Amino acid sequence: MPRVGRRWLTLFTLAWLAIWMVQLTPLQLLLPLQLNSEISGDGERWVHGVVVSGLILGVGGLVGVLAGPLAGTLSDRTDGTAMPRRLGGRRRVWALGGVTTTSITLILTGFAHSPLLVAAAWIGVSVGVAVTSAAFAAMIADQLPPDQRGAASAAVGSSQALGVVVGVGVVVLLGLSTLSGYILLAVAIAVIGGGAALALPDPPSPAMVRAAGAEHDPFAALRDRDFAWMLTGRLVTNIGNALGTALLLFFLMYGLDQEESAAEDNLLLLVVVYTVFVVGSSIVSGLVADRRGHRRGLTVAAAAVQAVSGLIILAAPNFTATLVAAAVMGVGYGAFSTVGLAFATDLLPAQADHGRDLGVVNTSAALGQLIGPVLGGGLVYAVGDFWLLFAAASALSLVGGLATRIARDTGVPAPAPTTPNAA
């Protein structure tokens, strides 16, 4: 499989920047603000607002966990040779469909004025994001050789944090309303995500691959021991990450007693710090993973680093410690998301099901980010405080690393150095 150039990686990075921005900006800022005013009486019933917010995000995550693998499976079976050339082979049409769904339902979420309407619209956003993510994730296995998958995974991981800081930063710095924020995100995913889908190559799958896929056991990947343990570790570690990040606005407002305007500004600062360390860690770990070839050990170590962040807040529950914890979390999660995704591509059981299986891998990460607020809301409700939330974040990060450790180390060989041909 030939190596791709900078243009491919740039377009791929922009696509994931848009995907993460429209998924995580509402999770971190827009939905909490929207539901805080509609449900919790602007602070009078703040625990109720935390719980309902978590439930809405969790329901969307459960729908997304079905939509992502299903879209990946259908794209694996899509016969691109029967489509107009502009629609590509088998991934582009699904990416464009997901982008359109996401854009429309983001606008509907902004106009929703009751918990049920917000939940219904957010389910649509979750489906659109899952379909889009499955299509773009499958391109890693379709078009990249093993020694470039770490770089592509770094693009996915660093874009996750950068997408949050861009989305939250624009909304906060421009003083946008929640409706204006949703509309901005809808335009961003339509322009950036749709443009990347049209510009990236999308070769049709070979006939022999489609034929093999038609006869392949649809549950083979989940019965593969190593793939299943990797998937479990990825899900659990992402839940730990979400517990430590998804409810930060509520933590600042009601755990550290900050005013809403100050909490929004400090949330942006936390997101910036987190982003800087995620991006740096993603790039470095991706390069190291491609050169070493052995990815399991790095993935496990990254989960352990992430676990330390919750312990920092438990030891000193103040804003300064929270800033330090955000940096540590960024280092751990940046490396985990990057090397872990490359590790997942090494464990894919069958070429005919790359789209479906990477859809499962990607959905497990997204589901972890959406289960986190549900579990976190319950933990906050149970004790009326946030200490149990951060304790669970650390514990689950460690459990996720241990689950990943059980999967075999594929030991993908690093590329051999090139030498001039002998005369």
XYZ file of C-alpha atoms in Angstrom:
423
model
C 0.000 0.000 0.000
C 1.647 3.339 -1.036
C 2.337 6.098 1.473
C 0.135 9.198 1.426
C 1.349 12.780 1.366
C 0.770 15.914 3.422
C -2.372 16.878 1.512
C -4.114 13.653 2.554
C -3.110 14.040 6.200
C -4.137 17.720 6.241
C -7.608 17.007 4.862
C -8.008 14.042 7.210
C -7.018 16.194 10.209
C -9.476 18.952 9.245
C -12.274 16.401 8.942
C -11.653 15.108 12.468
C -11.287 18.654 13.802
C -14.825 19.367 12.618
C -16.155 16.030 13.919
C -14.792 16.515 17.423
C -15.763 20.187 17.523
C -19.442 19.508 16.855
C -19.570 16.552 19.239
C -17.651 17.883 22.226
C -18.418 21.621 22.240
C -22.097 20.948 23.047
C -21.038 18.338 25.617
C -18.601 20.686 27.373
C -20.481 23.989 27.104
C -23.682 24.377 25.091
C -25.778 21.538 26.519
C -24.852 22.273 30.175
C -25.729 25.964 29.706
C -28.927 25.115 27.845
C -30.088 22.613 30.444
C -28.845 24.629 33.421
C -31.317 27.399 32.596
C -34.165 25.117 31.502
C -33.974 22.401 34.172
C -31.969 23.460 37.200
C -33.456 26.944 37.652
C -30.062 28.572 37.046
C -28.506 26.788 40.010
C -31.393 26.257 42.423
C -31.618 22.553 41.469
C -28.124 22.092 40.049
C -27.803 18.378 40.873
C -30.989 17.716 38.889
C -29.499 19.606 35.943
C -26.315 17.516 36.100
C -28.280 14.250 36.108
C -30.627 15.176 33.258
C -27.726 16.487 31.166
C -25.895 13.210 31.672
C -28.951 11.146 30.751
C -29.489 13.048 27.499
C -25.866 12.578 26.493
C -25.993 8.912 27.463
C -29.079 8.188 25.381
C -27.405 9.803 22.406
C -24.332 7.654 23.029
C -26.351 4.433 23.087
C -27.894 5.283 19.721
C -24.491 6.202 18.350
C -23.010 2.874 19.399
C -25.494 1.177 17.060
C -25.239 3.697 14.229
C -21.433 3.702 13.928
C -20.808 -0.017 13.363
C -23.936 -0.289 11.196
C -22.727 2.533 8.957
C -19.274 0.935 8.810
C -20.787 -2.404 7.820
C -22.927 -0.857 5.102
C -19.979 1.122 3.742
C -17.930 -2.101 3.624
C -20.664 -3.590 1.444
C -21.184 -0.486 -0.721
C -20.374 -1.103 -4.379
C -18.746 2.141 -5.422
C -18.441 1.004 -9.022
C -22.210 1.441 -9.393
C -22.188 5.045 -8.123
C -21.525 8.348 -9.882
C -17.796 8.982 -9.819
C -18.182 12.136 -7.720
C -19.629 10.090 -4.864
C -16.459 8.013 -4.675
C -16.082 4.347 -3.830
C -17.655 3.218 -0.579
C -16.799 5.726 2.195
C -17.553 9.184 0.765
C -21.294 8.783 0.365
C -21.594 7.749 4.017
C -19.392 10.620 5.178
C -21.555 13.107 3.289
C -24.745 11.571 4.671
C -23.405 11.773 8.219
C -22.271 15.379 7.763
C -25.712 16.406 6.476
C -27.519 14.673 9.350
C -25.213 16.241 11.924
C -25.616 19.737 10.520
C -29.425 19.638 10.426
C -29.863 18.142 13.890
C -27.406 20.582 15.492
C -29.657 23.429 14.397
C -32.703 21.575 15.720
C -30.925 21.119 19.076
C -30.394 24.858 19.294
C -34.091 25.529 18.776
C -35.223 22.871 21.288
C -36.745 24.303 24.472
C -37.592 21.247 26.557
C -35.550 18.276 27.784
C -37.421 15.838 25.524
C -36.878 17.953 22.405
C -33.209 18.468 23.295
C -32.819 14.707 23.757
C -34.499 13.909 20.429
C -32.367 16.399 18.506
C -29.175 15.285 20.251
C -29.867 11.688 19.259
C -29.828 12.895 15.657
C -26.488 14.617 16.236
C -25.079 11.426 17.770
C -26.202 9.358 14.782
C -24.732 11.828 12.305
C -21.403 12.004 14.139
C -21.224 8.199 14.428
C -21.839 7.701 10.707
C -19.341 10.397 9.743
C -16.702 9.038 12.122
C -17.113 5.480 10.841
C -16.559 6.603 7.249
C -13.435 8.647 7.971
C -11.947 6.101 10.408
C -12.216 3.356 7.788
C -9.937 5.376 5.493
C -7.004 4.669 7.832
C -7.125 0.947 7.078
C -8.223 1.462 3.455
C -5.489 3.821 2.341
C -2.560 3.880 4.792
C 0.368 1.490 5.247
C 1.046 0.377 8.845
C 3.951 2.797 9.316
C 1.682 5.830 8.702
C -1.228 4.779 10.883
C 0.323 6.285 14.001
C 0.516 9.675 12.277
C -3.116 9.436 11.176
C -4.148 8.355 14.666
C -2.258 11.364 16.049
C -4.373 13.540 13.765
C -7.524 12.025 15.235
C -6.338 12.381 18.846
C -4.960 15.913 18.594
C -8.007 17.085 16.656
C -10.213 15.920 19.511
C -8.703 18.390 21.963
C -8.174 21.126 19.383
C -11.783 20.814 18.270
C -12.984 21.461 21.822
C -10.801 24.519 22.328
C -11.759 26.005 18.958
C -15.454 25.397 19.521
C -15.569 26.522 23.156
C -13.171 29.394 22.460
C -15.224 30.862 19.629
C -18.488 30.593 21.579
C -17.041 32.135 24.768
C -14.844 34.820 23.217
C -17.544 36.011 20.815
C -20.205 35.827 23.515
C -22.501 33.695 21.359
C -25.863 32.474 22.575
C -26.483 28.740 22.680
C -28.544 28.926 19.476
C -25.808 30.876 17.664
C -23.264 28.342 18.907
C -25.217 25.423 17.487
C -25.656 27.195 14.139
C -21.933 27.931 13.971
C -21.134 24.255 14.592
C -23.643 23.190 11.932
C -21.967 25.410 9.351
C -18.506 24.187 10.383
C -19.286 20.496 9.944
C -21.067 21.137 6.637
C -18.199 23.156 5.143
C -15.147 21.460 6.667
C -16.427 17.905 6.979
C -18.245 17.934 3.654
C -15.291 19.526 1.881
C -12.851 16.960 3.265
C -15.150 14.096 2.286
C -15.258 15.355 -1.299
C -11.525 16.088 -1.517
C -10.093 12.897 0.037
C -9.637 9.937 -2.324
C -12.125 7.108 -1.987
C -11.177 4.157 -4.193
C -13.837 1.467 -4.707
C -13.224 -1.744 -2.823
C -11.875 -4.676 -4.825
C -14.541 -7.154 -5.906
C -12.776 -9.937 -4.020
C -12.975 -7.937 -0.774
C -16.701 -7.294 -1.211
C -17.270 -10.972 -1.962
C -15.345 -12.010 1.142
C -17.329 -9.534 3.214
C -20.637 -10.979 2.043
C -19.679 -14.352 3.516
C -17.866 -13.109 6.607
C -19.190 -13.707 10.115
C -20.496 -10.302 11.274
C -19.536 -11.015 14.904
C -16.066 -12.405 14.208
C -14.266 -9.320 15.506
C -16.080 -9.353 18.840
C -15.170 -13.013 19.289
C -11.520 -12.270 18.623
C -9.929 -12.306 22.088
C -7.332 -9.601 21.493
C -9.680 -7.281 19.620
C -12.294 -7.646 22.379
C -9.843 -6.808 25.175
C -8.483 -3.833 23.235
C -12.046 -2.626 22.698
C -12.880 -3.035 26.378
C -9.809 -1.072 27.425
C -10.604 1.699 24.971
C -14.187 2.004 26.199
C -13.331 1.984 29.909
C -10.439 4.440 29.571
C -12.623 6.839 27.605
C -15.262 6.659 30.340
C -12.523 7.598 32.805
C -11.524 10.531 30.608
C -15.128 11.714 30.302
C -15.618 11.560 34.069
C -12.644 13.874 34.456
C -13.634 16.360 31.762
C -17.324 16.330 30.797
C -18.732 17.932 33.970
C -16.011 20.539 34.475
C -18.374 23.481 33.981
C -20.631 22.174 36.753
C -17.556 21.456 38.928
C -16.334 25.034 38.551
C -19.772 26.481 39.292
C -20.883 24.242 42.153
C -17.725 22.451 43.322
C -15.496 25.538 43.413
C -18.359 28.078 43.855
C -17.487 30.224 40.832
C -19.949 32.574 39.157
C -21.269 31.394 35.771
C -19.331 33.992 33.750
C -16.096 33.247 35.634
C -16.714 29.511 35.262
C -17.114 29.873 31.481
C -13.844 31.807 31.231
C -11.996 29.317 33.435
C -13.457 26.403 31.487
C -11.928 27.894 28.356
C -8.569 28.175 30.142
C -8.779 24.543 31.249
C -9.669 23.457 27.728
C -6.703 25.391 26.287
C -4.269 23.797 28.761
C -5.743 20.351 28.117
C -5.542 20.899 24.362
C -1.910 21.987 24.329
C -0.845 18.837 26.143
C -3.133 16.532 24.151
C -1.812 17.852 20.843
C 1.820 17.658 21.934
C 1.401 14.203 23.422
C -0.502 12.945 20.361
C 2.170 14.064 17.927
C 5.091 12.715 19.956
C 3.439 9.405 20.817
C 2.280 8.876 17.224
C 5.812 9.308 15.900
C 7.257 7.069 18.621
C 4.641 4.383 17.938
C 5.406 4.358 14.208
C 9.152 4.079 14.833
C 9.005 1.452 17.583
C 6.242 -0.649 16.080
C 5.215 -1.977 19.548
C 2.110 -0.032 20.605
C 0.513 -1.913 23.481
C 2.979 -0.824 26.171
C 2.666 2.845 25.237
C -1.121 2.577 25.336
C -1.120 1.056 28.825
C 1.348 3.636 30.155
C -0.784 6.460 28.762
C -3.870 5.178 30.606
C -1.869 5.148 33.857
C -0.799 8.772 33.335
C -4.414 9.755 32.743
C -5.354 8.135 36.075
C -3.017 10.492 37.955
C -5.063 13.549 36.975
C -8.070 12.592 39.098
C -5.832 11.969 42.099
C -4.448 15.506 41.805
C -7.910 17.062 42.160
C -8.760 14.705 45.041
C -5.619 15.794 46.867
C -6.207 19.532 46.313
C -9.706 20.491 45.102
C -8.934 24.022 43.905
C -8.591 25.732 40.541
C -4.777 25.648 40.445
C -4.737 21.896 41.014
C -7.446 21.530 38.366
C -5.188 23.291 35.851
C -2.348 20.891 36.673
C -4.735 17.945 36.400
C -5.903 19.185 32.983
C -2.293 19.148 31.756
C -1.662 15.638 33.108
C -4.946 14.400 31.657
C -3.939 15.883 28.311
C -0.624 14.039 28.279
C -2.233 10.723 29.159
C -5.269 10.932 26.942
C -3.393 12.365 23.964
C -1.040 9.390 23.961
C -3.787 6.863 24.713
C -6.133 7.991 21.969
C -3.350 8.161 19.385
C -1.365 4.993 20.080
C -4.522 3.125 21.066
C -6.138 3.786 17.686
C -3.001 2.670 15.850
C -2.934 -0.433 18.068
C -6.569 -1.100 17.148
C -5.813 -0.998 13.424
C -3.072 -3.569 13.991
C -5.619 -5.931 15.559
C -8.316 -5.698 12.857
C -9.321 -9.313 12.153
C -10.524 -9.114 8.510
C -9.857 -6.756 5.603
C -13.424 -7.161 4.366
C -14.775 -5.605 7.564
C -12.381 -2.705 8.179
C -15.159 -0.128 8.041
C -17.399 -1.992 10.453
C -14.641 -2.914 12.898
C -13.096 0.554 12.957
C -16.621 1.878 13.370
C -16.863 -0.258 16.506
C -13.470 0.992 17.706
C -14.368 4.621 17.108
C -17.828 4.213 18.603
C -16.378 2.650 21.749
C -14.367 5.833 22.283
C -17.343 8.082 21.558
C -19.607 5.954 23.740
C -17.145 6.254 26.603
C -17.269 10.038 26.260
C -21.065 9.945 26.423
C -21.480 7.310 29.151
C -19.177 9.370 31.366
C -21.674 12.197 32.005
C -24.438 9.681 32.827
C -22.272 7.852 35.334
C -20.814 11.114 36.578
C -24.228 12.624 37.173
C -25.175 9.588 39.247
C -21.958 9.781 41.277
C -22.466 13.490 41.989
C -26.075 12.832 42.973
C -25.042 9.984 45.291
C -22.728 12.110 47.443
C -23.853 15.669 46.629
C -20.268 16.550 45.704
C -17.617 15.848 43.061
C -14.962 13.843 44.922
C -16.420 10.459 43.959
C -16.494 11.583 40.311
C -12.727 12.140 40.178
C -11.969 9.002 42.198
C -13.917 6.951 39.662
C -12.130 8.716 36.793
C -8.778 7.534 38.129
C -9.967 4.008 38.888
C -11.526 3.444 35.471
C -8.468 4.805 33.687
C -6.347 2.192 35.454
C -8.851 -0.587 34.711
C -8.876 0.403 31.046
C -5.103 0.215 30.898
C -5.117 -3.239 32.494
C -7.720 -4.499 30.008
C -5.579 -3.232 27.127
C -2.576 -5.002 28.640
C -4.322 -8.369 28.178
C -4.483 -8.001 24.383
C -1.427 -9.336 22.591
C 1.259 -6.938 21.405
C 1.196 -7.207 17.629
C 4.746 -5.926 17.321
C 4.234 -4.295 13.915
C 7.757 -3.843 12.594
C 9.049 -0.322 12.235
C 9.975 0.709 8.686
C 13.530 -0.183 7.751
C 15.833 2.735 6.923
C 16.303 3.306 3.226
C 19.779 2.892 1.760
C 21.035 3.850 -1.698
C 21.190 1.033 -4.197
C 24.608 -0.366 -4.857
C 26.090 0.710 -8.145
